[in-house]
Coordinates of C-alpha atoms (C1' of nucleotides) in Angstrom, one line a residue:
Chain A
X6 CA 0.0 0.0 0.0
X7 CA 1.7 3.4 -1.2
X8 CA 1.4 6.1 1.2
X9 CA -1.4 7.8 -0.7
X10 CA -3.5 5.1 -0.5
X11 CA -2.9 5.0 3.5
X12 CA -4.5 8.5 4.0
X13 CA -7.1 7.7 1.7
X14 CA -8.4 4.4 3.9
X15 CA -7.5 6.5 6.8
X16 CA -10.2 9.5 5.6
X17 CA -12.8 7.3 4.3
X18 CA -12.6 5.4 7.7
X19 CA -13.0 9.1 9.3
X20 CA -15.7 9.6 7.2
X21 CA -18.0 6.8 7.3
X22 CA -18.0 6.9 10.9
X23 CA -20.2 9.0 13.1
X24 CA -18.4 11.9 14.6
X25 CA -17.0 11.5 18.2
X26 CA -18.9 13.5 21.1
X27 CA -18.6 12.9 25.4
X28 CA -21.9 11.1 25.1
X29 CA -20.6 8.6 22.4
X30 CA -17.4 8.4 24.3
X31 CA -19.1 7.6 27.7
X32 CA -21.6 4.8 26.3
X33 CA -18.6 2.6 25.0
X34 CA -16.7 3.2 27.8
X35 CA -19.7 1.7 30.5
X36 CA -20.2 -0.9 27.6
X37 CA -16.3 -1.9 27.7
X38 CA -16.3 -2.1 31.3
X39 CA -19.6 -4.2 31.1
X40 CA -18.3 -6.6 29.1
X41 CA -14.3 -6.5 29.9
X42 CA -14.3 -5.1 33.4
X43 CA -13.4 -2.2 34.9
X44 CA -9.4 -3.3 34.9
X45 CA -9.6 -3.6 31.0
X46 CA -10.7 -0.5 30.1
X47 CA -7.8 1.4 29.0
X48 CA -8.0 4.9 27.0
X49 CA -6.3 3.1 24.5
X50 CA -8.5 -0.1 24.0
X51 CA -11.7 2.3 24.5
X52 CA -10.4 4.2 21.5
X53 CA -10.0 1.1 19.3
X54 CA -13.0 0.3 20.3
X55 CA -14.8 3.7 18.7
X56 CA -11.9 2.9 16.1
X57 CA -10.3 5.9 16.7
X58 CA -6.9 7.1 17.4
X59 CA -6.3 7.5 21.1
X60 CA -6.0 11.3 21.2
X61 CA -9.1 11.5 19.8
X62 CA -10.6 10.7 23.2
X63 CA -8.9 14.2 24.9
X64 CA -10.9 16.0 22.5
X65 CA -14.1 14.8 25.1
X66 CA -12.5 14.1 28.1
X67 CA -9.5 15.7 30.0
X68 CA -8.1 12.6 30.9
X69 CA -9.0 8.9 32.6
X70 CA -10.2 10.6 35.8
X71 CA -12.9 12.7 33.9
X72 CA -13.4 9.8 31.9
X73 CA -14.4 7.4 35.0
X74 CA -16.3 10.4 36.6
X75 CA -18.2 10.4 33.5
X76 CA -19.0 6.9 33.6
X77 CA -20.1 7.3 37.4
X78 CA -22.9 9.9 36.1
X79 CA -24.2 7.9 33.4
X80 CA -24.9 4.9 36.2
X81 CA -25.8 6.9 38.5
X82 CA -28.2 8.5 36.4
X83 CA -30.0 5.3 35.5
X84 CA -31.2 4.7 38.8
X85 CA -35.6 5.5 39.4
X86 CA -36.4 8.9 40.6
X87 CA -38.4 8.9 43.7
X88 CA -41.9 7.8 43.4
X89 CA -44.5 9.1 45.0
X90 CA -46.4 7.8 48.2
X91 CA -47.2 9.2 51.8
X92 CA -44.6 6.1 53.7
X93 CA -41.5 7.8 53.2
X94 CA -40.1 4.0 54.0
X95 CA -41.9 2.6 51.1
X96 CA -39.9 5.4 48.8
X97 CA -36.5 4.9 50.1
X98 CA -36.9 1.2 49.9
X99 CA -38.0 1.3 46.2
X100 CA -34.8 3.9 45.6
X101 CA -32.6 2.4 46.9
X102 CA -33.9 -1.0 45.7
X103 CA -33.8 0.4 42.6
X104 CA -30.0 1.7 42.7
X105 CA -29.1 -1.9 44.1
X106 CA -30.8 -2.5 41.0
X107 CA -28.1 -0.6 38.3
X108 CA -25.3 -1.1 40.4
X109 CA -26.2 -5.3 39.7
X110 CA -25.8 -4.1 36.2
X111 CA -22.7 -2.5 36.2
X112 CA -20.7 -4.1 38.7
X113 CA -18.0 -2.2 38.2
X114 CA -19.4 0.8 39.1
X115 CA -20.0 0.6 43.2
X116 CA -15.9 0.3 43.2
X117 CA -15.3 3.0 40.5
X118 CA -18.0 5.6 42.3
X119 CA -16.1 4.9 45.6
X120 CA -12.9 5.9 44.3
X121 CA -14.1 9.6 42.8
X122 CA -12.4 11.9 45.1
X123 CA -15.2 14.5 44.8
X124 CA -19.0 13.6 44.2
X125 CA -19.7 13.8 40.6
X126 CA -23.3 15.9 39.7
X127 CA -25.4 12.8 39.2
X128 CA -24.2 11.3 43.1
X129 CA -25.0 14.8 44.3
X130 CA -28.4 14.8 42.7
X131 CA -29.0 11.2 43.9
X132 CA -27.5 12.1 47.9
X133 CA -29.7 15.3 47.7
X134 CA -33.1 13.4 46.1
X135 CA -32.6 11.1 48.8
X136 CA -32.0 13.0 51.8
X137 CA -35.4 15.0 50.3
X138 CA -37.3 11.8 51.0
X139 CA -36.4 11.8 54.3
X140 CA -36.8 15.7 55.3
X141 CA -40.2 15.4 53.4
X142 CA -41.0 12.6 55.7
X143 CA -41.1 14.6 58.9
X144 CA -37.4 13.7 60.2
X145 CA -35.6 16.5 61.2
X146 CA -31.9 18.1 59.1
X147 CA -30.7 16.5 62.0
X148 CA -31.3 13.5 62.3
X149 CA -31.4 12.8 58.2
X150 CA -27.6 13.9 58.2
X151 CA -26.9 11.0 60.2
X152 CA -29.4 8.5 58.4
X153 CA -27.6 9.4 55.6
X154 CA -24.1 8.4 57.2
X155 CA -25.5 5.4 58.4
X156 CA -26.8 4.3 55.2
X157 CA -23.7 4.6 53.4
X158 CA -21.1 3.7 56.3
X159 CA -19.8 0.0 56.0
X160 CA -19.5 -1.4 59.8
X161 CA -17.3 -4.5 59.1
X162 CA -14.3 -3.4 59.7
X163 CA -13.8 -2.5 56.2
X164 CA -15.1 0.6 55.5
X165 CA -14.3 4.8 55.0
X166 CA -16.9 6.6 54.6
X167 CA -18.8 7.3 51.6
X168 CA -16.7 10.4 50.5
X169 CA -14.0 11.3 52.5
X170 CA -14.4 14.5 54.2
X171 CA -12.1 17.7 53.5
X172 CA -9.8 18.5 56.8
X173 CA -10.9 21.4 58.8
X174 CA -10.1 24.3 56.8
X175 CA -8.9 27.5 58.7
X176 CA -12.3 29.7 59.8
X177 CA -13.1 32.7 57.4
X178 CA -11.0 30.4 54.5
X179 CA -12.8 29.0 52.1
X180 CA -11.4 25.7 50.7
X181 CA -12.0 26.2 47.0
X182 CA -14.7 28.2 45.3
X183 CA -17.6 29.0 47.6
X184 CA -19.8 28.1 44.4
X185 CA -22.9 30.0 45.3
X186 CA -25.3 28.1 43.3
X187 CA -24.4 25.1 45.0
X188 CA -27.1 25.2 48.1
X189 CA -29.9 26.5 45.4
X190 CA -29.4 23.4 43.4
X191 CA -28.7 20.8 46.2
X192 CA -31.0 22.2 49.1
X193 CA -31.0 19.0 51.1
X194 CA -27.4 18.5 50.3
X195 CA -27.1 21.9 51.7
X196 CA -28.8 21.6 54.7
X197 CA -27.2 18.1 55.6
X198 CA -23.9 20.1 55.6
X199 CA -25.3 23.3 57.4
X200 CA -26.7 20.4 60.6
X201 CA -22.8 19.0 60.3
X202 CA -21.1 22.1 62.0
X203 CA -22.6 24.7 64.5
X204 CA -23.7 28.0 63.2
X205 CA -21.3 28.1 60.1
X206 CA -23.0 28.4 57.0
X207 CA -20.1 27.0 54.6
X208 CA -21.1 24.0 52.9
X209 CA -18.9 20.6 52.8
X210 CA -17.3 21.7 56.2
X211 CA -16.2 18.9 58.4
X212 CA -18.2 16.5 59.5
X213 CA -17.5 14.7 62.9
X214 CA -16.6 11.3 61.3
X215 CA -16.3 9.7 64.8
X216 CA -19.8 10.0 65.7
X217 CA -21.4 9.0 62.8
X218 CA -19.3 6.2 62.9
X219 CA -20.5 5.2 65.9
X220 CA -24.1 6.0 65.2
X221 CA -24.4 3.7 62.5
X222 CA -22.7 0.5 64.6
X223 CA -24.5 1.6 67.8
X224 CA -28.4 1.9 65.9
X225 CA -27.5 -1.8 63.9
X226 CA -26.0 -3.0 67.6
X227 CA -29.6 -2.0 68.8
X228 CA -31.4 -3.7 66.1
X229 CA -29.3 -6.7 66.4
X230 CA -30.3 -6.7 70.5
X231 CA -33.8 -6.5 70.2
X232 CA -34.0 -9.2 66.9
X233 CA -32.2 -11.3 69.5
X234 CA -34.6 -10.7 72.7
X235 CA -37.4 -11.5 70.3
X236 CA -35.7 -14.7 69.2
X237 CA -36.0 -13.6 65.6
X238 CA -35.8 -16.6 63.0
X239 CA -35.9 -15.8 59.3
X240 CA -38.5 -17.7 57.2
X241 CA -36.1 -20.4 55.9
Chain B
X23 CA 33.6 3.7 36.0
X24 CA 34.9 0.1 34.7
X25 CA 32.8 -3.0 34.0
X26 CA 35.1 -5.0 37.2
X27 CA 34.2 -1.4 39.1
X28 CA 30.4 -2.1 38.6
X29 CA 30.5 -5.4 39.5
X30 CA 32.0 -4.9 42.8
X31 CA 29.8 -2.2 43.4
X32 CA 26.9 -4.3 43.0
X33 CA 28.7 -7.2 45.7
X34 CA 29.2 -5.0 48.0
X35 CA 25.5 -3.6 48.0
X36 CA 23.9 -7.1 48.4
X37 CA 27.0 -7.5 51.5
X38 CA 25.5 -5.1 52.9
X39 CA 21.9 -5.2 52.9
X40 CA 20.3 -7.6 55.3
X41 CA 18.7 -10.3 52.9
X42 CA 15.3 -9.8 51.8
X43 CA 12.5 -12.1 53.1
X44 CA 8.8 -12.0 52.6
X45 CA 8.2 -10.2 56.3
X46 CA 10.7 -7.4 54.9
X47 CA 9.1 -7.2 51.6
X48 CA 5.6 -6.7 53.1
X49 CA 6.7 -4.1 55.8
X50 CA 8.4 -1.9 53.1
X51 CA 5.2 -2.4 50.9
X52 CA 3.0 -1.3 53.6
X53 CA 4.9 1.4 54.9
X54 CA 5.6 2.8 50.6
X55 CA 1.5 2.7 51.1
X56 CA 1.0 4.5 54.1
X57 CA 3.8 7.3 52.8
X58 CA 2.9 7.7 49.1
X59 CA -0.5 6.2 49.0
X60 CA -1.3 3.3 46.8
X61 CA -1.3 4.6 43.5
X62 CA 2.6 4.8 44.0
X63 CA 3.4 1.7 45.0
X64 CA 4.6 -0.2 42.6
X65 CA 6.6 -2.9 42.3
X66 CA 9.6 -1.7 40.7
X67 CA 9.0 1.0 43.0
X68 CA 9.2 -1.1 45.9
X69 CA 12.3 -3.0 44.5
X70 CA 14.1 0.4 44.3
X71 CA 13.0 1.2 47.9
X72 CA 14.2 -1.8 49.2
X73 CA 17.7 -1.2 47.1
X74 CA 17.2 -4.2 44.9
X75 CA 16.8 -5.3 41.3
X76 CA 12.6 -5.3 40.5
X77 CA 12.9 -9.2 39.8
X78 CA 14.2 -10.2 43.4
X79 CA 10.6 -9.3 45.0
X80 CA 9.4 -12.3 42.7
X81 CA 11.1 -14.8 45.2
X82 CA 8.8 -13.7 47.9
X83 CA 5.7 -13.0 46.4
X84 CA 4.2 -14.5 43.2
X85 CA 3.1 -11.4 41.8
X86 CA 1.8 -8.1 42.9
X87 CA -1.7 -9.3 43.7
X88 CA -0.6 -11.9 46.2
X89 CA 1.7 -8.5 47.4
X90 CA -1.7 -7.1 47.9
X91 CA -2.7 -10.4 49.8
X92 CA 0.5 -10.3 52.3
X93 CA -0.4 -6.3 52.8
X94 CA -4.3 -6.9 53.7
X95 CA -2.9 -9.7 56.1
X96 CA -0.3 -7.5 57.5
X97 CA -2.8 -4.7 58.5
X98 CA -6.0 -6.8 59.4
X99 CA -3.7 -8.2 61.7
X100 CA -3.3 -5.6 63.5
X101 CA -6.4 -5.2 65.1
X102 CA -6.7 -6.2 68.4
X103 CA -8.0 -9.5 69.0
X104 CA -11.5 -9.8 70.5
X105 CA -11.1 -8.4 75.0
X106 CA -12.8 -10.5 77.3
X107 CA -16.4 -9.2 78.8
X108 CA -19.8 -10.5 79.7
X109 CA -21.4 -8.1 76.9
X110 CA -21.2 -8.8 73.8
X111 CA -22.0 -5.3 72.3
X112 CA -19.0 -4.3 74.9
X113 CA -16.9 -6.5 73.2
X114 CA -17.9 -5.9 69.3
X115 CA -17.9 -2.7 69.9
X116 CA -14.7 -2.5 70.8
X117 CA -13.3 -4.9 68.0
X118 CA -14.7 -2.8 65.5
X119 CA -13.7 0.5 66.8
X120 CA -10.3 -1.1 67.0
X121 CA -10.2 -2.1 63.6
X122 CA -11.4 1.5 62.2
X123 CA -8.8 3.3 64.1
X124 CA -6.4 0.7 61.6
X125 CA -7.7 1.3 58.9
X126 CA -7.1 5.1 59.4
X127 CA -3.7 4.6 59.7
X128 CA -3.4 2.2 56.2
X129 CA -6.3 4.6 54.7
X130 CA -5.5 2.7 51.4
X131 CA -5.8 -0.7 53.4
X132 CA -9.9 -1.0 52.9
X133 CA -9.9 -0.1 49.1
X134 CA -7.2 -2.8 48.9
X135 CA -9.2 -5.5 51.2
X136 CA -12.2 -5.0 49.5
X137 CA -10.2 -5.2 46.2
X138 CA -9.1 -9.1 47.7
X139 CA -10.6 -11.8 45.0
X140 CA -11.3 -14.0 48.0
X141 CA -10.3 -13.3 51.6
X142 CA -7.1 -13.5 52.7
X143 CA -6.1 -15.9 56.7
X144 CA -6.0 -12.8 58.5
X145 CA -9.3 -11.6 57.3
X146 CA -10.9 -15.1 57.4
X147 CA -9.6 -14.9 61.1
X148 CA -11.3 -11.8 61.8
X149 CA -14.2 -12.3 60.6
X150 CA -14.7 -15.8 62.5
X151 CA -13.8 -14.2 65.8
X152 CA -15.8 -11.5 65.4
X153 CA -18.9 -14.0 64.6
X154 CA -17.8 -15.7 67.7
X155 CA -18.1 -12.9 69.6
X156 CA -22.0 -13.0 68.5
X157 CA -22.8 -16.5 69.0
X158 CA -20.7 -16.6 72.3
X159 CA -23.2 -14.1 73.3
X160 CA -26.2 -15.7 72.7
X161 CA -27.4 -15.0 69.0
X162 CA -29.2 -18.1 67.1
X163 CA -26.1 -19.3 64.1
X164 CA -28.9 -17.9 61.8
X165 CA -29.1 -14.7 63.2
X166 CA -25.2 -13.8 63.5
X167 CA -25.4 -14.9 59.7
X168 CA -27.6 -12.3 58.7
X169 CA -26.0 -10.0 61.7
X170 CA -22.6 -10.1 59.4
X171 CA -24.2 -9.7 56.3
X172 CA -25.4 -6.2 57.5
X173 CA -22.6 -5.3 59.3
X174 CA -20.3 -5.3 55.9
X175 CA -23.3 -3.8 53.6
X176 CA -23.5 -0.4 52.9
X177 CA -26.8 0.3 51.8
X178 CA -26.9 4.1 49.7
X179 CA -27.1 2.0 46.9
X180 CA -23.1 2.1 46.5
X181 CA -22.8 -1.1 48.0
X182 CA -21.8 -4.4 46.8
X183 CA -21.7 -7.3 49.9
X184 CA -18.0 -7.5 51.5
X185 CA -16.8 -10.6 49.3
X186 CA -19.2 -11.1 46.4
X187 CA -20.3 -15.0 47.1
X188 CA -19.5 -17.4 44.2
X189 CA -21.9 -18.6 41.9
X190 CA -24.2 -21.1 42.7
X191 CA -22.6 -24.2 42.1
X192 CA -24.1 -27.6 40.5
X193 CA -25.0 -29.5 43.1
X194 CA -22.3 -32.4 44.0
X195 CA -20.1 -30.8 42.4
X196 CA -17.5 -29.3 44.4
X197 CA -16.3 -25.9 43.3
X198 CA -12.6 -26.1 44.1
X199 CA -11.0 -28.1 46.4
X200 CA -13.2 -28.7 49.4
X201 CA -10.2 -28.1 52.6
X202 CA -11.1 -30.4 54.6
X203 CA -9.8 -28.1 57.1
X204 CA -11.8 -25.1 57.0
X205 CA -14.4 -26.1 59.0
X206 CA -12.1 -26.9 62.1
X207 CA -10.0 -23.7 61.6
X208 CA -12.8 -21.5 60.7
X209 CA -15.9 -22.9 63.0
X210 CA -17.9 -20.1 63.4
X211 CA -17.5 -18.8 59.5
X212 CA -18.5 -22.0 58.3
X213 CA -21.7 -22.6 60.8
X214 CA -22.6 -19.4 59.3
X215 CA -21.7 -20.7 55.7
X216 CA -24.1 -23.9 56.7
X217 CA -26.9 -21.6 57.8
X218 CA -27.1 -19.8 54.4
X219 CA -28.7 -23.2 52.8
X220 CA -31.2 -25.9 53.6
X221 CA -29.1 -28.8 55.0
X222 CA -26.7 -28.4 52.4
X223 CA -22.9 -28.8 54.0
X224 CA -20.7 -27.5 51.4
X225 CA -19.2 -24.6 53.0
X226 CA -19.0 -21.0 50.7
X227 CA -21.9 -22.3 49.0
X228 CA -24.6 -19.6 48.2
X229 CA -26.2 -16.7 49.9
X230 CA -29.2 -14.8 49.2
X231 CA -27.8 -11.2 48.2
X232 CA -30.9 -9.7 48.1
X233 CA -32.2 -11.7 51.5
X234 CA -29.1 -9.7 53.3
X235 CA -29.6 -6.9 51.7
X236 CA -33.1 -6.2 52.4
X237 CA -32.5 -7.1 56.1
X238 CA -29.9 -4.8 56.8
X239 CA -32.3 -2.3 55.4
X240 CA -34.9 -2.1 57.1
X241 CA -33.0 -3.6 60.1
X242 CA -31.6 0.3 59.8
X243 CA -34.7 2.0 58.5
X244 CA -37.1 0.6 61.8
X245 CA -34.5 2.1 63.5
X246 CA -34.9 5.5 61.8
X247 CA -38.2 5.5 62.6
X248 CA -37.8 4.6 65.6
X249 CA -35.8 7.7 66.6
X250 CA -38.3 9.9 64.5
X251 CA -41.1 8.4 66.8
X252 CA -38.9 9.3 69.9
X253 CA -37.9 13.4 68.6
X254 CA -34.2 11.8 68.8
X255 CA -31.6 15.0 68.8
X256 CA -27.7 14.4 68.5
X257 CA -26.0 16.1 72.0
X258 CA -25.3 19.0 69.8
Chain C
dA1 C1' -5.1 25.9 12.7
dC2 C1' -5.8 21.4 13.2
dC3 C1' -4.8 16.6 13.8
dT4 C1' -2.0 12.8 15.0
dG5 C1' 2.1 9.6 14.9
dA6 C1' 5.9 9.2 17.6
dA7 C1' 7.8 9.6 21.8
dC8 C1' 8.2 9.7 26.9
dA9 C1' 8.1 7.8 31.3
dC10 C1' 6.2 4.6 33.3
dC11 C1' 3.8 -0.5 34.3
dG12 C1' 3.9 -6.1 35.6
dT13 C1' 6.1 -9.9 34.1
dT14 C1' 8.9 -13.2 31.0
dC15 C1' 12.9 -15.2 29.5
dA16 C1' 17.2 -16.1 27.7
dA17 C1' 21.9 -15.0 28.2
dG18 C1' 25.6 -14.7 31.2
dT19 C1' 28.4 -16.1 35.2
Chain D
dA2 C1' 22.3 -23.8 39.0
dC3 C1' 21.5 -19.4 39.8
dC4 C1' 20.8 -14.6 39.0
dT5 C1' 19.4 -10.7 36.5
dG6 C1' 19.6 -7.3 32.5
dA7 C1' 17.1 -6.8 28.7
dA8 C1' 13.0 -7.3 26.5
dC9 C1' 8.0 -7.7 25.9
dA10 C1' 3.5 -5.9 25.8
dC11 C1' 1.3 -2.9 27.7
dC12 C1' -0.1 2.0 30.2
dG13 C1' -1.7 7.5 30.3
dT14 C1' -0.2 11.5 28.4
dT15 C1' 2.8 15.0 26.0
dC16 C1' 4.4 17.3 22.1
dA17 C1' 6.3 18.5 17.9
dA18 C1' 6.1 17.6 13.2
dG19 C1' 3.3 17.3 9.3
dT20 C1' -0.7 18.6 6.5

DNA sequence: ACCTGAACACCGTTCAAGT
DNA sequence: ACCTGAACACCGTTCAAGT
């Protein structure tokens, strides 16, 4: 093959397929890591997959970490808005059910969403949806901050919390952007920080990791007593 | 510098350094984690800390996932082994609290233990103890199973269970090598293996995910409740 | 101005050549 | 027989050369 004839193939290929955009980019890459697993999906074997040179890809995303972030939303989007109903149990359950429910489809995902050092939009809108379900239930900013700490905390030993919380920054320094728009968009989100720290307003301030640690064993120790008292037996 | 210079260079450096063992190898592989996080630790990286050629780690550890293995085994071991006490909750709660201020000294060591394949001795260890410590105090073998189940879930939908069980396996037909052993090493983990299926004794047989998963829910979400009920306020 | 092939600085692991 | 340097088949990402 002379040269000419290279460039040709290489612009007919170009042309027959359909252009390159972050969507495109993020479907094949949660389809690769369906199919390969998360350990081989490589920017390089994504981009042979879209039959595309590598660089292409940095045309979409910045780099691997955007990439996987990318892949978090698009998951984490798939899960069920909250239904309606007046047991605010019965609407968690089927939510979280329900996220139980993608994360079974992508089991890559619970591992990669774990390892974003920042939530990604779609977690933030899921956290915030969630903790709405609770507020609108009648429990209190309060108590909901540590329901949600609970429900993500792992008790077994093995287990951070869901996001790792920023150190104590100085008082009067914000740690990055104050991002105004951030407590419009993400009310519950907003208030679940706000109930974290006396009287200052800044959002994602520290929360005391300790004690919700100790919430989440204490309430499951609880549960566990009383099952036992009761002589509990599941139907087996 | 000559070729003979080089040589004797390189016989007087291995001289020196005391020889490498699997112990050393896992100590400098832990501490390389605690210092530049996990991401850095490599095992050429390791090699050089330990001033040795890359392929010399290869005599003490397979490869770098059974590196991973001797690291997880290294750190659960440190937690303190189960205190003695008439209250169970006493003594779980203090096993586990013990076993979170580890991890936040290896805060790479849960990504990396949940990252295990299979579990590793030390973790098999802990978790029979710590299921000891449940049946010791009185909970039916059926209950601790389900007890454990929710101890290691984490339920805000980014949750997969703590080692994903294996397939269900054609019955009489042994997946793996049976071990013989297990049972008499590991008592407690395999009563609660045996409890997870109608008289069948094959231990690591199946488990019904979404059985556990459902019970540590609502397990968590009556207990929600149960604090709204009450007007429960943190000692804020 | 735009695109991209080659290059860079890494990996984990194999293997054959040298002592 | 033993050890290990070089090599292999990969990475993510940079960058300059080419069109």
């Amino acid at each position: 093959m002379t040269r000419q004839e290279a460039t040709q193939r290489t612009a007919q290929r170009a042309a027959q397929r359909t252009p390159l955009n972050r969507e495109r980019v993020l479907r094949a890459a949660v389809a690769l890591a369906d199919t390969t697993g998360i350990d081989a999906l490589s920017m390089r074997r994504l981009a042979q997959e879209l039959d595309v040179v590598p660089m292409a890809l940095y045309k979409h995303v910045a780099n691997k970490e955007e990439l996987l972030d990318g892949m978090t939303d698009a998951v984490v989007g798939e899960i069920d808005p909250p239904g309606p109903g007046p047991d605010w149990r019965h609407v968690v359950r089927a939510r979280i059910l329900s996220a139980r429910r993608v994360l079974l489809r992508h089991p890559w995902a619970a591992r990669v969403i774990e390892s974003r050092t920042g939530p990604t939009p779609a977690v933030l809108e899921y956290l915030d949806s969630t903790a709405g379900i609770f507020r609108e239930g009648g429990l209190s900013a309060d108590l909901t901050h540590h329901v949600m700490h609970a429900m993500g905390s792992r008790l077994l030993g093995f287990s951070q919390e869901l996001f790792a919380t920023p150190g104590p920054s100085e008082p009067g320094e914000a740690s990055g952007p104050p991002d105004p728009g951030l407590a419009e968009r993400y009310p519950y989100v907003a208030e679940l920080a706000a109930a974290s720290h006396d009287g200052d307003s800044a959002v994602g301030g520290g929360c005391d990791d300790q004690f919700e640690f100790e919430f989440a064993l204490d309430l499951l120790l609880d549960g566990f007593e009383r099952l036992r008292e009761r002589g509990w037996t599941s139907a087996r």
